[in-house]
mmCIF file of C-alpha atoms in Angstrom:
data_model
loop_
_atom_site.group_PDB
_atom_site.id
_atom_site.type_symbol
_atom_site.label_atom_id
_atom_site.label_comp_id
_atom_site.label_asym_id
_atom_site.label_seq_id
_atom_site.Cartn_x
_atom_site.Cartn_y
_atom_site.Cartn_z
ATOM 1 C CA UNK A 2 151.733 130.969 4.021
ATOM 2 C CA UNK A 3 150.827 133.368 1.227
ATOM 3 C CA UNK A 4 147.848 135.678 1.737
ATOM 4 C CA UNK A 5 144.793 134.361 -0.078
ATOM 5 C CA UNK A 6 144.674 137.429 -2.310
ATOM 6 C CA UNK A 7 148.142 136.706 -3.763
ATOM 7 C CA UNK A 8 147.101 133.343 -5.172
ATOM 8 C CA UNK A 9 143.534 134.146 -6.208
ATOM 9 C CA UNK A 10 142.553 135.499 -9.603
ATOM 10 C CA UNK A 11 139.040 136.866 -9.929
ATOM 11 C CA UNK A 12 136.824 135.768 -12.781
ATOM 12 C CA UNK A 13 136.157 138.429 -15.437
ATOM 13 C CA UNK A 14 133.374 140.872 -14.594
ATOM 14 C CA UNK A 15 131.470 143.647 -16.373
ATOM 15 C CA UNK A 16 130.521 145.830 -13.380
ATOM 16 C CA UNK A 17 131.433 146.297 -9.730
ATOM 17 C CA UNK A 18 128.968 146.968 -6.923
ATOM 18 C CA UNK A 19 130.310 148.211 -3.597
ATOM 19 C CA UNK A 20 128.788 148.204 -0.153
ATOM 20 C CA UNK A 21 129.341 151.587 1.513
ATOM 21 C CA UNK A 22 130.045 151.654 5.280
ATOM 22 C CA UNK A 23 133.014 149.480 6.169
ATOM 23 C CA UNK A 24 133.767 148.635 2.528
ATOM 24 C CA UNK A 25 134.188 151.978 0.761
ATOM 25 C CA UNK A 26 134.076 154.249 3.783
ATOM 26 C CA UNK A 27 136.044 153.781 6.997
ATOM 27 C CA UNK A 28 133.033 154.686 9.130
ATOM 28 C CA UNK A 29 132.172 151.555 11.094
ATOM 29 C CA UNK A 30 134.662 152.200 13.908
ATOM 30 C CA UNK A 31 133.431 155.794 14.233
ATOM 31 C CA UNK A 32 129.836 154.623 14.337
ATOM 32 C CA UNK A 33 130.701 151.974 16.927
ATOM 33 C CA UNK A 34 131.961 154.689 19.278
ATOM 34 C CA UNK A 35 128.785 156.690 18.712
ATOM 35 C CA UNK A 36 126.525 153.678 19.360
ATOM 36 C CA UNK A 37 128.195 153.032 22.710
ATOM 37 C CA UNK A 38 128.014 156.721 23.651
ATOM 38 C CA UNK A 39 124.332 157.091 22.764
ATOM 39 C CA UNK A 40 123.315 153.889 24.540
ATOM 40 C CA UNK A 41 125.078 155.087 27.702
ATOM 41 C CA UNK A 42 123.358 158.457 27.349
ATOM 42 C CA UNK A 43 119.982 156.674 27.143
ATOM 43 C CA UNK A 44 120.717 154.465 30.153
ATOM 44 C CA UNK A 45 121.537 151.197 28.382
ATOM 45 C CA UNK A 46 124.791 149.232 28.301
ATOM 46 C CA UNK A 47 125.849 148.441 24.755
ATOM 47 C CA UNK A 48 127.992 145.321 24.334
ATOM 48 C CA UNK A 49 130.389 144.206 21.622
ATOM 49 C CA UNK A 50 128.139 141.253 20.829
ATOM 50 C CA UNK A 51 125.050 143.403 20.271
ATOM 51 C CA UNK A 52 127.020 145.932 18.260
ATOM 52 C CA UNK A 53 128.537 143.237 16.041
ATOM 53 C CA UNK A 54 125.065 141.874 15.306
ATOM 54 C CA UNK A 55 124.079 145.353 14.074
ATOM 55 C CA UNK A 56 126.914 145.754 11.550
ATOM 56 C CA UNK A 57 125.513 145.811 8.025
ATOM 57 C CA UNK A 58 121.913 145.591 9.225
ATOM 58 C CA UNK A 59 119.026 147.637 7.890
ATOM 59 C CA UNK A 60 117.151 150.225 9.933
ATOM 60 C CA UNK A 61 114.385 147.707 10.621
ATOM 61 C CA UNK A 62 116.706 144.856 11.558
ATOM 62 C CA UNK A 63 118.738 147.103 13.876
ATOM 63 C CA UNK A 64 115.556 148.148 15.666
ATOM 64 C CA UNK A 65 114.561 144.504 16.072
ATOM 65 C CA UNK A 66 117.998 143.528 17.405
ATOM 66 C CA UNK A 67 118.022 146.323 19.995
ATOM 67 C CA UNK A 68 114.516 145.556 21.192
ATOM 68 C CA UNK A 69 115.441 141.876 21.482
ATOM 69 C CA UNK A 70 118.534 142.832 23.498
ATOM 70 C CA UNK A 71 117.031 145.525 25.752
ATOM 71 C CA UNK A 72 113.274 145.036 25.673
ATOM 72 C CA UNK A 73 110.352 146.960 24.209
ATOM 73 C CA UNK A 74 111.168 150.042 26.293
ATOM 74 C CA UNK A 75 114.312 150.684 24.262
ATOM 75 C CA UNK A 76 113.755 154.118 22.602
ATOM 76 C CA UNK A 77 114.913 153.158 19.122
ATOM 77 C CA UNK A 78 113.606 156.265 17.349
ATOM 78 C CA UNK A 79 115.520 158.520 19.740
ATOM 79 C CA UNK A 80 118.609 156.305 19.551
ATOM 80 C CA UNK A 81 118.568 156.378 15.758
ATOM 81 C CA UNK A 82 118.103 160.151 15.630
ATOM 82 C CA UNK A 83 120.911 160.833 18.115
ATOM 83 C CA UNK A 84 123.315 158.526 16.258
ATOM 84 C CA UNK A 85 122.572 160.224 12.927
ATOM 85 C CA UNK A 86 123.005 163.732 14.347
ATOM 86 C CA UNK A 87 126.342 162.902 15.984
ATOM 87 C CA UNK A 88 127.594 161.031 12.912
ATOM 88 C CA UNK A 89 126.795 163.996 10.694
ATOM 89 C CA UNK A 90 128.561 166.365 13.113
ATOM 90 C CA UNK A 91 131.678 164.201 13.136
ATOM 91 C CA UNK A 92 131.743 163.929 9.340
ATOM 92 C CA UNK A 93 131.870 167.685 8.718
ATOM 93 C CA UNK A 94 135.630 167.535 8.266
ATOM 94 C CA UNK A 95 135.236 164.738 5.721
ATOM 95 C CA UNK A 96 134.608 161.008 5.727
ATOM 96 C CA UNK A 97 137.625 158.659 5.652
ATOM 97 C CA UNK A 98 137.897 156.251 2.730
ATOM 98 C CA UNK A 99 139.082 152.643 3.052
ATOM 99 C CA UNK A 100 142.591 151.867 1.806
ATOM 100 C CA UNK A 101 142.667 151.112 -1.902
ATOM 101 C CA UNK A 102 139.167 152.407 -2.626
ATOM 102 C CA UNK A 103 140.136 155.447 -4.677
ATOM 103 C CA UNK A 104 142.769 153.540 -6.604
ATOM 104 C CA UNK A 105 140.422 150.677 -7.457
ATOM 105 C CA UNK A 106 137.570 152.987 -8.487
ATOM 106 C CA UNK A 107 140.011 155.015 -10.576
ATOM 107 C CA UNK A 108 141.239 151.948 -12.442
ATOM 108 C CA UNK A 109 137.692 150.742 -13.039
ATOM 109 C CA UNK A 110 136.815 154.117 -14.555
ATOM 110 C CA UNK A 111 139.922 154.030 -16.749
ATOM 111 C CA UNK A 112 138.875 150.610 -18.014
ATOM 112 C CA UNK A 113 135.293 151.740 -18.661
ATOM 113 C CA UNK A 114 133.810 149.338 -16.090
ATOM 114 C CA UNK A 115 130.620 150.760 -14.521
ATOM 115 C CA UNK A 116 130.253 150.901 -10.750
ATOM 116 C CA UNK A 117 127.452 151.244 -8.225
ATOM 117 C CA UNK A 118 126.880 151.380 -4.483
ATOM 118 C CA UNK A 119 124.361 149.134 -2.727
ATOM 119 C CA UNK A 120 123.891 150.164 0.905
ATOM 120 C CA UNK A 121 121.479 149.545 3.764
ATOM 121 C CA UNK A 122 121.750 153.222 4.700
ATOM 122 C CA UNK A 123 118.968 155.606 3.810
ATOM 123 C CA UNK A 124 119.359 157.973 0.867
ATOM 124 C CA UNK A 125 120.245 161.218 2.727
ATOM 125 C CA UNK A 126 122.881 159.471 4.855
ATOM 126 C CA UNK A 127 124.419 157.655 1.886
ATOM 127 C CA UNK A 128 124.628 160.680 -0.368
ATOM 128 C CA UNK A 129 125.959 162.907 2.399
ATOM 129 C CA UNK A 130 128.728 160.490 3.344
ATOM 130 C CA UNK A 131 129.725 159.626 -0.222
ATOM 131 C CA UNK A 132 129.737 163.324 -1.044
ATOM 132 C CA UNK A 133 131.825 164.190 2.029
ATOM 133 C CA UNK A 134 134.297 161.505 0.984
ATOM 134 C CA UNK A 135 134.474 162.907 -2.552
ATOM 135 C CA UNK A 136 133.155 159.682 -4.085
ATOM 136 C CA UNK A 137 129.514 160.372 -4.933
ATOM 137 C CA UNK A 138 130.075 161.449 -8.539
ATOM 138 C CA UNK A 139 132.244 158.427 -9.319
ATOM 139 C CA UNK A 140 129.332 155.950 -9.371
ATOM 140 C CA UNK A 141 126.726 155.426 -12.056
ATOM 141 C CA UNK A 142 124.074 154.769 -9.412
ATOM 142 C CA UNK A 143 123.594 154.494 -5.644
ATOM 143 C CA UNK A 144 120.980 152.057 -4.305
ATOM 144 C CA UNK A 145 119.890 152.842 -0.738
ATOM 145 C CA UNK A 146 117.376 151.453 1.750
ATOM 146 C CA UNK A 147 114.832 153.887 0.320
ATOM 147 C CA UNK A 148 115.081 152.278 -3.130
ATOM 148 C CA UNK A 149 114.107 148.717 -2.206
ATOM 149 C CA UNK A 150 111.316 146.850 -0.469
ATOM 150 C CA UNK A 151 113.627 144.183 0.954
ATOM 151 C CA UNK A 152 116.984 145.223 2.485
ATOM 152 C CA UNK A 153 120.068 143.035 2.866
ATOM 153 C CA UNK A 154 120.447 140.088 3.397
ATOM 154 C CA UNK A 155 117.775 139.922 0.660
ATOM 155 C CA UNK A 156 119.392 140.201 -2.800
ATOM 156 C CA UNK A 157 117.104 143.040 -3.924
ATOM 157 C CA UNK A 158 119.648 145.869 -3.341
ATOM 158 C CA UNK A 159 122.228 144.114 -5.512
ATOM 159 C CA UNK A 160 119.726 143.059 -8.152
ATOM 160 C CA UNK A 161 118.450 146.651 -8.310
ATOM 161 C CA UNK A 162 121.980 147.987 -8.771
ATOM 162 C CA UNK A 163 122.696 145.487 -11.557
ATOM 163 C CA UNK A 164 119.438 146.361 -13.301
ATOM 164 C CA UNK A 165 120.226 150.072 -13.167
ATOM 165 C CA UNK A 166 123.675 149.399 -14.626
ATOM 166 C CA UNK A 167 122.180 147.204 -17.339
ATOM 167 C CA UNK A 168 124.479 144.310 -16.427
ATOM 168 C CA UNK A 169 123.554 140.676 -15.719
ATOM 169 C CA UNK A 170 124.012 140.010 -11.969
ATOM 170 C CA UNK A 171 126.118 136.967 -12.855
ATOM 171 C CA UNK A 172 128.600 139.335 -14.538
ATOM 172 C CA UNK A 173 128.918 141.610 -11.493
ATOM 173 C CA UNK A 174 131.613 141.677 -8.825
ATOM 174 C CA UNK A 175 130.227 142.563 -5.372
ATOM 175 C CA UNK A 176 132.371 143.822 -2.489
ATOM 176 C CA UNK A 177 131.157 143.576 1.103
ATOM 177 C CA UNK A 178 132.368 143.716 4.711
ATOM 178 C CA UNK A 179 129.324 142.331 6.589
ATOM 179 C CA UNK A 180 127.669 138.944 6.810
ATOM 180 C CA UNK A 181 124.265 140.271 5.747
ATOM 181 C CA UNK A 182 125.832 142.014 2.769
ATOM 182 C CA UNK A 183 127.750 138.923 1.701
ATOM 183 C CA UNK A 184 124.550 136.886 1.875
ATOM 184 C CA UNK A 185 122.707 139.481 -0.222
ATOM 185 C CA UNK A 186 125.343 139.616 -2.957
ATOM 186 C CA UNK A 187 125.780 135.847 -3.017
ATOM 187 C CA UNK A 188 122.011 135.331 -3.265
ATOM 188 C CA UNK A 189 121.981 137.741 -6.214
ATOM 189 C CA UNK A 190 124.343 135.355 -8.007
ATOM 190 C CA UNK A 191 127.278 137.754 -8.037
ATOM 191 C CA UNK A 192 130.958 136.989 -7.707
ATOM 192 C CA UNK A 193 131.280 138.072 -4.081
ATOM 193 C CA UNK A 194 134.378 139.151 -2.183
ATOM 194 C CA UNK A 195 134.350 139.886 1.530
ATOM 195 C CA UNK A 196 136.830 142.522 2.688
ATOM 196 C CA UNK A 197 136.469 142.294 6.482
ATOM 197 C CA UNK A 198 136.335 145.424 8.600
ATOM 198 C CA UNK A 199 134.997 144.947 12.150
ATOM 199 C CA UNK A 200 133.345 141.599 11.402
ATOM 200 C CA UNK A 201 135.202 138.561 10.109
ATOM 201 C CA UNK A 202 133.809 135.585 8.200
ATOM 202 C CA UNK A 203 132.447 132.702 10.239
ATOM 203 C CA UNK A 204 132.061 129.095 9.108
ATOM 204 C CA UNK A 205 128.644 129.769 7.558
ATOM 205 C CA UNK A 206 129.998 132.651 5.454
ATOM 206 C CA UNK A 207 133.058 130.677 4.367
ATOM 207 C CA UNK A 208 130.758 127.799 3.402
ATOM 208 C CA UNK A 209 129.249 130.039 0.710
ATOM 209 C CA UNK A 210 132.530 129.706 -1.164
ATOM 210 C CA UNK A 211 133.212 133.418 -1.422
ATOM 211 C CA UNK A 212 136.670 134.969 -1.574
ATOM 212 C CA UNK A 213 137.990 136.830 1.472
ATOM 213 C CA UNK A 214 140.612 139.514 0.882
ATOM 214 C CA UNK A 215 142.536 141.819 3.176
ATOM 215 C CA UNK A 216 141.839 145.123 1.413
ATOM 216 C CA UNK A 217 140.532 146.733 -1.765
ATOM 217 C CA UNK A 218 144.161 146.938 -2.899
ATOM 218 C CA UNK A 219 144.235 143.149 -2.851
ATOM 219 C CA UNK A 220 140.954 143.005 -4.769
ATOM 220 C CA UNK A 221 142.350 145.343 -7.444
ATOM 221 C CA UNK A 222 145.465 143.215 -7.836
ATOM 222 C CA UNK A 223 143.355 140.067 -8.128
ATOM 223 C CA UNK A 224 140.990 141.659 -10.645
ATOM 224 C CA UNK A 225 143.359 142.477 -13.467
ATOM 225 C CA UNK A 226 146.429 141.005 -15.135
ATOM 226 C CA UNK A 227 149.532 143.097 -14.465
#
């Protein structure tokens, strides 16, 4: 059977909006290790199921999920601080980029197609990681958790990015790796492609009718006639 991306052709678009962690940056597996380490350090046993529920979630939603899993005594503020400190330490040597990201962004720039990032991460984290990866200056705008009232899965991050780019949301291509991100982009009315990282689409996500592709290389090939 042919991979889905070899038989799919994307509809024309005027802008591309990328999620950050797990879509542009290969950081989710690193962060998973840190989450397990910090939970052990704090005396709690992280599980794959709890971690998976956290992928793509906002600061507030992550706090809620951990309190639901471990009770009101879970020290979320300390957990969050420790994770951020360790993540920053481990990114000093640079932040790895997902396969195909640089090539796709480069072709979009050559074609004059504007790009943005819409992330659930806070502004300092997002700018630090994009900068460490050498990508920060390649985007017209970066929308973070600090720029919106309602984080993903609400469409506000994607609608904000489209507004800043001056492009109708219906004319935007959105790229995501998480369920909450896919729901946000789809609710914004954007042509949405899921490029799975740690989390794969379930029946509810597939029911949205979005495309699922193996990598950003596959997205690039599906985006333009060759």
